[in-house]
PDB file of C-alpha atoms in Angstrom:
ATOM      1  CA  UNK A   1       5.694  22.049  17.019  1.00 49.00           C
ATOM      2  CA  UNK A   2       8.586  19.797  16.002  1.00 64.00           C
ATOM      3  CA  UNK A   3      11.706  21.385  14.582  1.00 87.00           C
ATOM      4  CA  UNK A   4      12.045  19.626  11.233  1.00 92.00           C
ATOM      5  CA  UNK A   5      15.242  20.544   9.393  1.00 94.00           C
ATOM      6  CA  UNK A   6      15.761  17.449   7.219  1.00 96.00           C
ATOM      7  CA  UNK A   7      13.704  15.312   4.873  1.00 96.00           C
ATOM      8  CA  UNK A   8      14.279  11.778   3.583  1.00 96.00           C
ATOM      9  CA  UNK A   9      12.277  10.274   0.694  1.00 95.00           C
ATOM     10  CA  UNK A  10      12.293   6.473   0.957  1.00 96.00           C
ATOM     11  CA  UNK A  11      10.691   4.091  -1.553  1.00 94.00           C
ATOM     12  CA  UNK A  12       9.482   0.793  -0.074  1.00 95.00           C
ATOM     13  CA  UNK A  13       9.462  -1.808  -2.855  1.00 94.00           C
ATOM     14  CA  UNK A  14       9.262  -5.557  -3.316  1.00 94.00           C
ATOM     15  CA  UNK A  15       7.200  -8.371  -4.789  1.00 93.00           C
ATOM     16  CA  UNK A  16       3.470  -8.679  -3.940  1.00 89.00           C
ATOM     17  CA  UNK A  17       2.447  -9.681  -0.420  1.00 90.00           C
ATOM     18  CA  UNK A  18       5.903  -9.276   1.123  1.00 95.00           C
ATOM     19  CA  UNK A  19       4.677  -6.839   3.790  1.00 94.00           C
ATOM     20  CA  UNK A  20       5.348  -3.370   2.349  1.00 94.00           C
ATOM     21  CA  UNK A  21       2.110  -1.818   3.601  1.00 93.00           C
ATOM     22  CA  UNK A  22       2.445  -3.526   6.981  1.00 95.00           C
ATOM     23  CA  UNK A  23       5.947  -2.089   7.323  1.00 96.00           C
ATOM     24  CA  UNK A  24       4.791   1.389   6.292  1.00 95.00           C
ATOM     25  CA  UNK A  25       1.973   1.263   8.855  1.00 94.00           C
ATOM     26  CA  UNK A  26       4.339   0.012  11.567  1.00 96.00           C
ATOM     27  CA  UNK A  27       6.867   2.792  10.965  1.00 96.00           C
ATOM     28  CA  UNK A  28       4.196   5.513  10.752  1.00 94.00           C
ATOM     29  CA  UNK A  29       2.546   4.191  13.916  1.00 92.00           C
ATOM     30  CA  UNK A  30      -0.955   4.066  12.472  1.00 88.00           C
ATOM     31  CA  UNK A  31      -2.785   2.548   9.538  1.00 87.00           C
ATOM     32  CA  UNK A  32      -2.205   4.597   6.393  1.00 88.00           C
ATOM     33  CA  UNK A  33      -2.267   1.713   3.900  1.00 87.00           C
ATOM     34  CA  UNK A  34      -4.709  -1.184   3.683  1.00 80.00           C
ATOM     35  CA  UNK A  35      -3.376  -4.697   4.176  1.00 87.00           C
ATOM     36  CA  UNK A  36      -4.569  -8.200   3.377  1.00 81.00           C
ATOM     37  CA  UNK A  37      -3.083 -11.645   2.892  1.00 81.00           C
ATOM     38  CA  UNK A  38      -3.795 -11.410  -0.836  1.00 79.00           C
ATOM     39  CA  UNK A  39      -1.263 -10.256  -3.406  1.00 72.00           C
ATOM     40  CA  UNK A  40      -1.618  -6.892  -5.151  1.00 72.00           C
ATOM     41  CA  UNK A  41      -3.608  -5.282  -2.337  1.00 80.00           C
ATOM     42  CA  UNK A  42      -1.865  -1.940  -2.889  1.00 79.00           C
ATOM     43  CA  UNK A  43      -2.665  -0.370  -6.274  1.00 75.00           C
ATOM     44  CA  UNK A  44      -1.475   3.216  -5.847  1.00 80.00           C
ATOM     45  CA  UNK A  45       1.630   4.767  -4.373  1.00 81.00           C
ATOM     46  CA  UNK A  46       0.827   5.879  -0.830  1.00 88.00           C
ATOM     47  CA  UNK A  47       2.907   8.309   1.205  1.00 89.00           C
ATOM     48  CA  UNK A  48       3.390   7.543   4.902  1.00 94.00           C
ATOM     49  CA  UNK A  49       4.864  10.325   7.037  1.00 95.00           C
ATOM     50  CA  UNK A  50       7.126   9.798  10.058  1.00 95.00           C
ATOM     51  CA  UNK A  51       8.510  12.706  12.104  1.00 94.00           C
ATOM     52  CA  UNK A  52      11.505  11.768  14.253  1.00 93.00           C
ATOM     53  CA  UNK A  53      13.521  14.438  16.077  1.00 92.00           C
ATOM     54  CA  UNK A  54      14.603  16.948  13.391  1.00 94.00           C
ATOM     55  CA  UNK A  55      13.775  14.741  10.386  1.00 96.00           C
ATOM     56  CA  UNK A  56      10.651  14.019   8.361  1.00 96.00           C
ATOM     57  CA  UNK A  57      10.687  10.644   6.619  1.00 97.00           C
ATOM     58  CA  UNK A  58       8.372  10.194   3.619  1.00 95.00           C
ATOM     59  CA  UNK A  59       7.788   6.489   2.969  1.00 96.00           C
ATOM     60  CA  UNK A  60       6.513   5.649  -0.518  1.00 92.00           C
ATOM     61  CA  UNK A  61       4.531   2.418  -0.193  1.00 92.00           C
ATOM     62  CA  UNK A  62       4.237   0.894  -3.678  1.00 88.00           C
ATOM     63  CA  UNK A  63       2.328  -1.965  -5.351  1.00 81.00           C
ATOM     64  CA  UNK A  64       4.114  -5.299  -5.535  1.00 80.00           C
ATOM     65  CA  UNK A  65       6.163  -5.740  -8.696  1.00 76.00           C
ATOM     66  CA  UNK A  66       4.565  -8.462 -10.806  1.00 77.00           C
ATOM     67  CA  UNK A  67       4.055  -9.492 -14.419  1.00 76.00           C
ATOM     68  CA  UNK A  68       1.061  -7.406 -15.518  1.00 74.00           C
ATOM     69  CA  UNK A  69      -1.922  -9.114 -17.123  1.00 81.00           C
ATOM     70  CA  UNK A  70      -4.234  -6.114 -17.539  1.00 84.00           C
ATOM     71  CA  UNK A  71      -4.283  -2.348 -18.014  1.00 85.00           C
ATOM     72  CA  UNK A  72      -4.553  -2.035 -14.235  1.00 82.00           C
ATOM     73  CA  UNK A  73      -1.482  -4.245 -13.860  1.00 79.00           C
ATOM     74  CA  UNK A  74       0.432  -2.106 -16.342  1.00 86.00           C
ATOM     75  CA  UNK A  75      -0.433   0.966 -14.292  1.00 80.00           C
ATOM     76  CA  UNK A  76       0.690  -0.671 -11.029  1.00 78.00           C
ATOM     77  CA  UNK A  77       4.050  -1.710 -12.471  1.00 81.00           C
ATOM     78  CA  UNK A  78       4.593   1.812 -13.777  1.00 85.00           C
ATOM     79  CA  UNK A  79       3.887   3.178 -10.287  1.00 82.00           C
ATOM     80  CA  UNK A  80       6.637   0.948  -8.870  1.00 84.00           C
ATOM     81  CA  UNK A  81       9.296   1.842 -11.413  1.00 79.00           C
ATOM     82  CA  UNK A  82       8.550   5.573 -11.370  1.00 84.00           C
ATOM     83  CA  UNK A  83       8.704   5.570  -7.560  1.00 87.00           C
ATOM     84  CA  UNK A  84      12.393   4.667  -7.774  1.00 89.00           C
ATOM     85  CA  UNK A  85      13.230   8.030  -9.346  1.00 85.00           C
ATOM     86  CA  UNK A  86      14.202  11.128  -7.382  1.00 86.00           C
ATOM     87  CA  UNK A  87      14.264   9.512  -3.937  1.00 92.00           C
ATOM     88  CA  UNK A  88      17.025   9.445  -1.331  1.00 96.00           C
ATOM     89  CA  UNK A  89      16.974   5.713  -0.730  1.00 96.00           C
ATOM     90  CA  UNK A  90      15.228   2.503  -1.750  1.00 96.00           C
ATOM     91  CA  UNK A  91      14.170  -0.068   0.805  1.00 96.00           C
ATOM     92  CA  UNK A  92      13.926  -3.473  -0.870  1.00 97.00           C
ATOM     93  CA  UNK A  93      11.696  -5.739   1.208  1.00 97.00           C
ATOM     94  CA  UNK A  94      12.071  -9.506   0.747  1.00 97.00           C
ATOM     95  CA  UNK A  95      10.941 -12.693   2.477  1.00 96.00           C
ATOM     96  CA  UNK A  96      13.405 -14.983   4.332  1.00 97.00           C
ATOM     97  CA  UNK A  97      13.872 -17.282   1.337  1.00 96.00           C
ATOM     98  CA  UNK A  98      17.423 -18.002   0.062  1.00 96.00           C
ATOM     99  CA  UNK A  99      16.532 -17.317  -3.555  1.00 95.00           C
ATOM    100  CA  UNK A 100      16.522 -14.061  -5.516  1.00 97.00           C
ATOM    101  CA  UNK A 101      13.435 -14.194  -7.714  1.00 94.00           C
ATOM    102  CA  UNK A 102      12.668 -12.361 -10.931  1.00 92.00           C
ATOM    103  CA  UNK A 103      10.813  -9.445  -9.235  1.00 92.00           C
ATOM    104  CA  UNK A 104      13.761  -8.856  -6.892  1.00 95.00           C
ATOM    105  CA  UNK A 105      16.248  -9.065  -9.757  1.00 94.00           C
ATOM    106  CA  UNK A 106      14.219  -6.547 -11.750  1.00 92.00           C
ATOM    107  CA  UNK A 107      14.024  -4.152  -8.796  1.00 94.00           C
ATOM    108  CA  UNK A 108      17.750  -4.435  -8.102  1.00 95.00           C
ATOM    109  CA  UNK A 109      18.446  -3.667 -11.774  1.00 93.00           C
ATOM    110  CA  UNK A 110      16.168  -0.627 -11.619  1.00 93.00           C
ATOM    111  CA  UNK A 111      17.781   0.598  -8.392  1.00 94.00           C
ATOM    112  CA  UNK A 112      21.246   0.256  -9.918  1.00 94.00           C
ATOM    113  CA  UNK A 113      20.058   2.062 -13.041  1.00 92.00           C
ATOM    114  CA  UNK A 114      18.823   4.979 -10.921  1.00 92.00           C
ATOM    115  CA  UNK A 115      22.046   4.957  -8.898  1.00 94.00           C
ATOM    116  CA  UNK A 116      20.248   5.317  -5.548  1.00 95.00           C
ATOM    117  CA  UNK A 117      21.340   3.800  -2.220  1.00 97.00           C
ATOM    118  CA  UNK A 118      19.461   0.687  -1.158  1.00 97.00           C
ATOM    119  CA  UNK A 119      18.812  -1.105   2.119  1.00 98.00           C
ATOM    120  CA  UNK A 120      17.794  -4.751   1.946  1.00 98.00           C
ATOM    121  CA  UNK A 121      15.203  -5.659   4.597  1.00 98.00           C
ATOM    122  CA  UNK A 122      14.482  -9.327   5.198  1.00 98.00           C
ATOM    123  CA  UNK A 123      10.948  -9.281   6.587  1.00 97.00           C
ATOM    124  CA  UNK A 124       8.941 -11.929   8.458  1.00 96.00           C
ATOM    125  CA  UNK A 125      11.958 -13.097  10.475  1.00 96.00           C
ATOM    126  CA  UNK A 126       9.575 -14.209  13.211  1.00 94.00           C
ATOM    127  CA  UNK A 127       8.508 -17.027  10.855  1.00 94.00           C
ATOM    128  CA  UNK A 128      11.949 -18.706  10.638  1.00 94.00           C
ATOM    129  CA  UNK A 129      14.840 -19.757  12.864  1.00 94.00           C
ATOM    130  CA  UNK A 130      17.706 -17.205  13.082  1.00 92.00           C
ATOM    131  CA  UNK A 131      20.132 -19.607  11.362  1.00 94.00           C
ATOM    132  CA  UNK A 132      17.877 -19.617   8.288  1.00 95.00           C
ATOM    133  CA  UNK A 133      18.692 -15.950   7.641  1.00 96.00           C
ATOM    134  CA  UNK A 134      22.358 -16.543   6.779  1.00 96.00           C
ATOM    135  CA  UNK A 135      21.712 -18.248   3.414  1.00 97.00           C
ATOM    136  CA  UNK A 136      19.183 -15.517   2.566  1.00 97.00           C
ATOM    137  CA  UNK A 137      21.786 -12.809   3.188  1.00 97.00           C
ATOM    138  CA  UNK A 138      24.346 -14.787   1.179  1.00 97.00           C
ATOM    139  CA  UNK A 139      21.992 -15.185  -1.791  1.00 97.00           C
ATOM    140  CA  UNK A 140      21.256 -11.462  -1.990  1.00 97.00           C
ATOM    141  CA  UNK A 141      24.882 -10.470  -1.441  1.00 96.00           C
ATOM    142  CA  UNK A 142      25.783 -12.724  -4.361  1.00 96.00           C
ATOM    143  CA  UNK A 143      23.061 -11.128  -6.497  1.00 96.00           C
ATOM    144  CA  UNK A 144      24.363  -7.649  -5.686  1.00 97.00           C
ATOM    145  CA  UNK A 145      27.099  -6.552  -3.315  1.00 96.00           C
ATOM    146  CA  UNK A 146      25.957  -2.908  -3.426  1.00 97.00           C
ATOM    147  CA  UNK A 147      23.432  -2.891  -0.561  1.00 97.00           C
ATOM    148  CA  UNK A 148      24.258  -0.225   2.013  1.00 97.00           C
ATOM    149  CA  UNK A 149      22.901  -2.525   4.732  1.00 97.00           C
ATOM    150  CA  UNK A 150      21.092  -5.840   5.129  1.00 97.00           C
ATOM    151  CA  UNK A 151      18.643  -5.810   8.039  1.00 97.00           C
ATOM    152  CA  UNK A 152      16.465  -8.648   9.377  1.00 97.00           C
ATOM    153  CA  UNK A 153      13.109  -7.214  10.530  1.00 98.00           C
ATOM    154  CA  UNK A 154       9.535  -8.121  11.362  1.00 97.00           C
ATOM    155  CA  UNK A 155       6.867  -5.582  10.476  1.00 96.00           C
ATOM    156  CA  UNK A 156       4.435  -7.716  12.491  1.00 94.00           C
ATOM    157  CA  UNK A 157       6.365  -7.850  15.784  1.00 96.00           C
ATOM    158  CA  UNK A 158       8.363  -4.644  15.361  1.00 96.00           C
ATOM    159  CA  UNK A 159      11.706  -6.428  15.614  1.00 96.00           C
ATOM    160  CA  UNK A 160      14.521  -4.468  13.950  1.00 97.00           C
ATOM    161  CA  UNK A 161      12.426  -1.400  13.150  1.00 97.00           C
ATOM    162  CA  UNK A 162      14.381   0.962  15.424  1.00 96.00           C
ATOM    163  CA  UNK A 163      17.600  -0.193  13.766  1.00 97.00           C
ATOM    164  CA  UNK A 164      15.987   0.452  10.386  1.00 97.00           C
ATOM    165  CA  UNK A 165      14.990   4.007  11.345  1.00 96.00           C
ATOM    166  CA  UNK A 166      18.566   4.601  12.477  1.00 95.00           C
ATOM    167  CA  UNK A 167      19.829   3.507   9.059  1.00 96.00           C
ATOM    168  CA  UNK A 168      17.307   5.686   7.217  1.00 96.00           C
ATOM    169  CA  UNK A 169      18.576   8.747   9.110  1.00 95.00           C
ATOM    170  CA  UNK A 170      21.738   8.585   6.984  1.00 95.00           C
ATOM    171  CA  UNK A 171      19.807   9.539   3.847  1.00 97.00           C
ATOM    172  CA  UNK A 172      18.122  12.680   5.154  1.00 96.00           C
ATOM    173  CA  UNK A 173      18.772  15.855   3.198  1.00 94.00           C
ATOM    174  CA  UNK A 174      18.567  19.344   4.623  1.00 95.00           C
ATOM    175  CA  UNK A 175      15.270  20.940   3.682  1.00 93.00           C
ATOM    176  CA  UNK A 176      11.827  22.013   4.897  1.00 91.00           C
ATOM    177  CA  UNK A 177       9.060  19.616   5.903  1.00 90.00           C
ATOM    178  CA  UNK A 178       6.764  18.425   3.128  1.00 92.00           C
ATOM    179  CA  UNK A 179       3.798  17.560   5.376  1.00 92.00           C
ATOM    180  CA  UNK A 180       2.455  19.524   8.375  1.00 91.00           C
ATOM    181  CA  UNK A 181       2.392  18.226  11.952  1.00 87.00           C
ATOM    182  CA  UNK A 182      -0.297  15.637  12.495  1.00 86.00           C
ATOM    183  CA  UNK A 183      -0.541  14.530   8.858  1.00 90.00           C
ATOM    184  CA  UNK A 184       0.552  10.924   8.412  1.00 90.00           C
ATOM    185  CA  UNK A 185      -0.418  10.333   4.773  1.00 90.00           C
ATOM    186  CA  UNK A 186      -1.039  12.125   1.494  1.00 89.00           C
ATOM    187  CA  UNK A 187      -4.388  10.376   0.991  1.00 88.00           C
ATOM    188  CA  UNK A 188      -7.525  12.526   1.215  1.00 90.00           C
ATOM    189  CA  UNK A 189     -10.200  11.227   3.584  1.00 92.00           C
ATOM    190  CA  UNK A 190     -12.525  10.389   0.693  1.00 92.00           C
ATOM    191  CA  UNK A 191      -9.880   8.116  -0.841  1.00 91.00           C
ATOM    192  CA  UNK A 192      -9.229   6.437   2.507  1.00 91.00           C
ATOM    193  CA  UNK A 193     -12.934   5.569   2.752  1.00 94.00           C
ATOM    194  CA  UNK A 194     -12.751   3.794  -0.596  1.00 94.00           C
ATOM    195  CA  UNK A 195      -9.583   1.925   0.351  1.00 93.00           C
ATOM    196  CA  UNK A 196     -11.069   0.745   3.644  1.00 95.00           C
ATOM    197  CA  UNK A 197     -14.056  -0.694   1.800  1.00 96.00           C
ATOM    198  CA  UNK A 198     -11.781  -2.368  -0.756  1.00 94.00           C
ATOM    199  CA  UNK A 199      -9.769  -3.915   2.082  1.00 94.00           C
ATOM    200  CA  UNK A 200     -12.921  -5.566   3.418  1.00 96.00           C
ATOM    201  CA  UNK A 201     -13.712  -6.929  -0.045  1.00 96.00           C
ATOM    202  CA  UNK A 202     -10.260  -8.528  -0.055  1.00 93.00           C
ATOM    203  CA  UNK A 203     -10.848  -9.889   3.446  1.00 93.00           C
ATOM    204  CA  UNK A 204     -14.280 -11.398   2.826  1.00 96.00           C
ATOM    205  CA  UNK A 205     -14.127 -12.612  -0.778  1.00 94.00           C
ATOM    206  CA  UNK A 206     -12.096 -15.449  -2.321  1.00 88.00           C
ATOM    207  CA  UNK A 207     -10.108 -16.198  -5.444  1.00 81.00           C
ATOM    208  CA  UNK A 208     -10.146 -13.620  -8.231  1.00 82.00           C
ATOM    209  CA  UNK A 209     -13.342 -11.802  -7.243  1.00 91.00           C
ATOM    210  CA  UNK A 210     -11.859  -9.114  -4.929  1.00 87.00           C
ATOM    211  CA  UNK A 211      -9.070  -8.347  -7.403  1.00 88.00           C
ATOM    212  CA  UNK A 212     -11.734  -7.511  -9.979  1.00 92.00           C
ATOM    213  CA  UNK A 213     -13.398  -4.927  -7.770  1.00 95.00           C
ATOM    214  CA  UNK A 214     -13.041  -1.155  -7.640  1.00 94.00           C
ATOM    215  CA  UNK A 215     -14.688   1.298  -5.264  1.00 96.00           C
ATOM    216  CA  UNK A 216     -16.057   4.740  -6.115  1.00 95.00           C
ATOM    217  CA  UNK A 217     -17.098   7.082  -3.305  1.00 96.00           C
ATOM    218  CA  UNK A 218     -20.023   9.030  -4.720  1.00 96.00           C
ATOM    219  CA  UNK A 219     -20.918  10.952  -1.567  1.00 96.00           C
ATOM    220  CA  UNK A 220     -18.771  12.098   1.332  1.00 97.00           C
ATOM    221  CA  UNK A 221     -20.341  14.766   3.496  1.00 96.00           C
ATOM    222  CA  UNK A 222     -20.791  15.768   7.129  1.00 95.00           C
ATOM    223  CA  UNK A 223     -24.121  16.586   8.757  1.00 96.00           C
ATOM    224  CA  UNK A 224     -24.543  19.402  11.283  1.00 96.00           C
ATOM    225  CA  UNK A 225     -24.716  16.692  13.934  1.00 96.00           C
ATOM    226  CA  UNK A 226     -21.233  15.471  12.998  1.00 95.00           C
ATOM    227  CA  UNK A 227     -22.421  12.241  11.374  1.00 97.00           C
ATOM    228  CA  UNK A 228     -20.541  11.505   8.147  1.00 97.00           C
ATOM    229  CA  UNK A 229     -22.500  10.200   5.156  1.00 98.00           C
ATOM    230  CA  UNK A 230     -20.615   7.931   2.777  1.00 98.00           C
ATOM    231  CA  UNK A 231     -22.162   6.484  -0.378  1.00 98.00           C
ATOM    232  CA  UNK A 232     -20.012   3.911  -2.156  1.00 97.00           C
ATOM    233  CA  UNK A 233     -20.409   1.956  -5.367  1.00 97.00           C
ATOM    234  CA  UNK A 234     -18.543  -1.332  -5.691  1.00 97.00           C
ATOM    235  CA  UNK A 235     -17.789  -2.277  -9.299  1.00 96.00           C
ATOM    236  CA  UNK A 236     -17.105  -5.866 -10.299  1.00 96.00           C
ATOM    237  CA  UNK A 237     -16.385  -7.547 -13.619  1.00 94.00           C
ATOM    238  CA  UNK A 238     -19.145 -10.145 -13.914  1.00 93.00           C
ATOM    239  CA  UNK A 239     -22.821 -10.467 -13.024  1.00 94.00           C
ATOM    240  CA  UNK A 240     -22.025 -13.722 -11.202  1.00 94.00           C
ATOM    241  CA  UNK A 241     -19.498 -11.830  -9.073  1.00 95.00           C
ATOM    242  CA  UNK A 242     -22.156  -9.262  -8.198  1.00 96.00           C
ATOM    243  CA  UNK A 243     -24.334 -12.019  -6.776  1.00 96.00           C
ATOM    244  CA  UNK A 244     -21.484 -13.353  -4.654  1.00 96.00           C
ATOM    245  CA  UNK A 245     -20.608  -9.880  -3.337  1.00 97.00           C
ATOM    246  CA  UNK A 246     -24.218  -9.219  -2.349  1.00 97.00           C
ATOM    247  CA  UNK A 247     -24.698 -12.729  -0.970  1.00 96.00           C
ATOM    248  CA  UNK A 248     -27.839 -14.556   0.059  1.00 95.00           C
ATOM    249  CA  UNK A 249     -30.436 -11.982   1.122  1.00 96.00           C
ATOM    250  CA  UNK A 250     -27.663  -9.371   1.075  1.00 96.00           C
ATOM    251  CA  UNK A 251     -25.696 -11.053   3.889  1.00 97.00           C
ATOM    252  CA  UNK A 252     -22.214 -10.723   2.367  1.00 97.00           C
ATOM    253  CA  UNK A 253     -22.605  -7.066   1.395  1.00 97.00           C
ATOM    254  CA  UNK A 254     -23.966  -6.340   4.868  1.00 97.00           C
ATOM    255  CA  UNK A 255     -20.929  -8.024   6.448  1.00 97.00           C
ATOM    256  CA  UNK A 256     -18.476  -6.152   4.202  1.00 97.00           C
ATOM    257  CA  UNK A 257     -20.208  -2.828   4.830  1.00 98.00           C
ATOM    258  CA  UNK A 258     -20.365  -3.371   8.587  1.00 97.00           C
ATOM    259  CA  UNK A 259     -16.638  -4.128   8.820  1.00 97.00           C
ATOM    260  CA  UNK A 260     -15.824  -1.135   6.616  1.00 97.00           C
ATOM    261  CA  UNK A 261     -18.049   1.248   8.585  1.00 97.00           C
ATOM    262  CA  UNK A 262     -16.362   0.233  11.837  1.00 96.00           C
ATOM    263  CA  UNK A 263     -12.913   1.090  10.456  1.00 94.00           C
ATOM    264  CA  UNK A 264     -14.198   4.265   8.809  1.00 95.00           C
ATOM    265  CA  UNK A 265     -15.543   5.461  12.166  1.00 95.00           C
ATOM    266  CA  UNK A 266     -12.229   4.636  13.822  1.00 92.00           C
ATOM    267  CA  UNK A 267     -10.344   6.599  11.168  1.00 89.00           C
ATOM    268  CA  UNK A 268     -12.681   9.599  11.160  1.00 92.00           C
ATOM    269  CA  UNK A 269     -13.334   9.652  14.904  1.00 92.00           C
ATOM    270  CA  UNK A 270     -17.029  10.147  14.169  1.00 96.00           C
ATOM    271  CA  UNK A 271     -20.186   8.185  13.431  1.00 97.00           C
ATOM    272  CA  UNK A 272     -20.423   7.079   9.800  1.00 97.00           C
ATOM    273  CA  UNK A 273     -23.589   6.259   7.859  1.00 97.00           C
ATOM    274  CA  UNK A 274     -22.489   4.040   4.958  1.00 98.00           C
ATOM    275  CA  UNK A 275     -24.602   2.990   1.995  1.00 98.00           C
ATOM    276  CA  UNK A 276     -23.192   0.610  -0.611  1.00 98.00           C
ATOM    277  CA  UNK A 277     -24.277  -0.511  -4.077  1.00 97.00           C
ATOM    278  CA  UNK A 278     -22.817  -3.110  -6.424  1.00 97.00           C
ATOM    279  CA  UNK A 279     -22.623  -2.605 -10.199  1.00 97.00           C
ATOM    280  CA  UNK A 280     -21.070  -4.569 -13.060  1.00 96.00           C
ATOM    281  CA  UNK A 281     -18.498  -3.143 -15.466  1.00 94.00           C
ATOM    282  CA  UNK A 282     -17.304  -6.106 -17.474  1.00 93.00           C
ATOM    283  CA  UNK A 283     -13.530  -6.533 -17.730  1.00 90.00           C
ATOM    284  CA  UNK A 284     -12.890  -2.999 -16.457  1.00 92.00           C
ATOM    285  CA  UNK A 285      -9.288  -3.870 -15.556  1.00 91.00           C
ATOM    286  CA  UNK A 286      -8.517  -4.274 -19.271  1.00 91.00           C
ATOM    287  CA  UNK A 287     -10.080  -0.923 -20.195  1.00 89.00           C
ATOM    288  CA  UNK A 288      -7.656   1.990 -19.824  1.00 88.00           C
ATOM    289  CA  UNK A 289     -10.506   4.502 -19.591  1.00 89.00           C
ATOM    290  CA  UNK A 290     -12.200   2.590 -16.776  1.00 86.00           C
ATOM    291  CA  UNK A 291      -8.863   2.172 -14.978  1.00 87.00           C
ATOM    292  CA  UNK A 292      -8.291   5.924 -15.138  1.00 86.00           C
ATOM    293  CA  UNK A 293     -11.855   6.740 -14.114  1.00 85.00           C
ATOM    294  CA  UNK A 294     -11.327   4.807 -10.867  1.00 83.00           C
ATOM    295  CA  UNK A 295      -8.360   7.011 -10.000  1.00 81.00           C
ATOM    296  CA  UNK A 296      -5.550   4.839 -11.286  1.00 79.00           C
ATOM    297  CA  UNK A 297      -3.923   7.384 -13.573  1.00 70.00           C
ATOM    298  CA  UNK A 298      -0.405   8.606 -14.189  1.00 61.00           C
ATOM    299  CA  UNK A 299       0.639  11.778 -12.439  1.00 51.00           C
TER     300      UNK A 299
END
């Protein structure tokens, strides 16, 4: 058993699709948060747990900060801002673009308001030439000269991640572990099943359709044989969307379910029997009660 004596709470924040979940997964060493190339993939705050030497690092992966257009969007923005309270450090993740946008300005203002240390991480450095990073650093230094460090990293290739972990060590506070050995996330298995299915909806569907979906796991049980039964209902906002999700002769839903089942089995380490249904709840993202019923509720 590791000898944990220190704990560091680190909020990972940034605009949508900047790589927050990819970074969290890379630091944890396994997939604890779903990822896609579409903005606003993450809807809830997810804790990723990293044990290094005598320190436990709790990484708070948050939704991308954006201008909300629905009750769900309002909830996601509130998750971001509340996650910058009572933590030891903020990690502001940005792309290698020499411009400080409105989401970054808002996050910097919030971080300054909370008075917490902040590390600026310039992600996706494998997509640009090294010389292109200098104007990015200059732009953010001009926006705020209070960053404790500015680190170029790549969550995809792993470049700079050891240096980042070394920096995060500075913010550890003496205290007992918050998660036991072997636990890498705060998400219950049932919730992970729903998130895996939602990830495949984002992967397989285009435009606004996947953003208007929610997943409810209605059955999660284990047979005596060890097979895990998962029943899932996919909710969408329009009848036309339902037809697209199901596809011709059920082909799209079969593809989505097959991809999800494969990842569910990998996560659970057991055979999974997955059944999926699709139902319509019109404009659920604008209905606070529906948003809460799908698990997106304030703590």
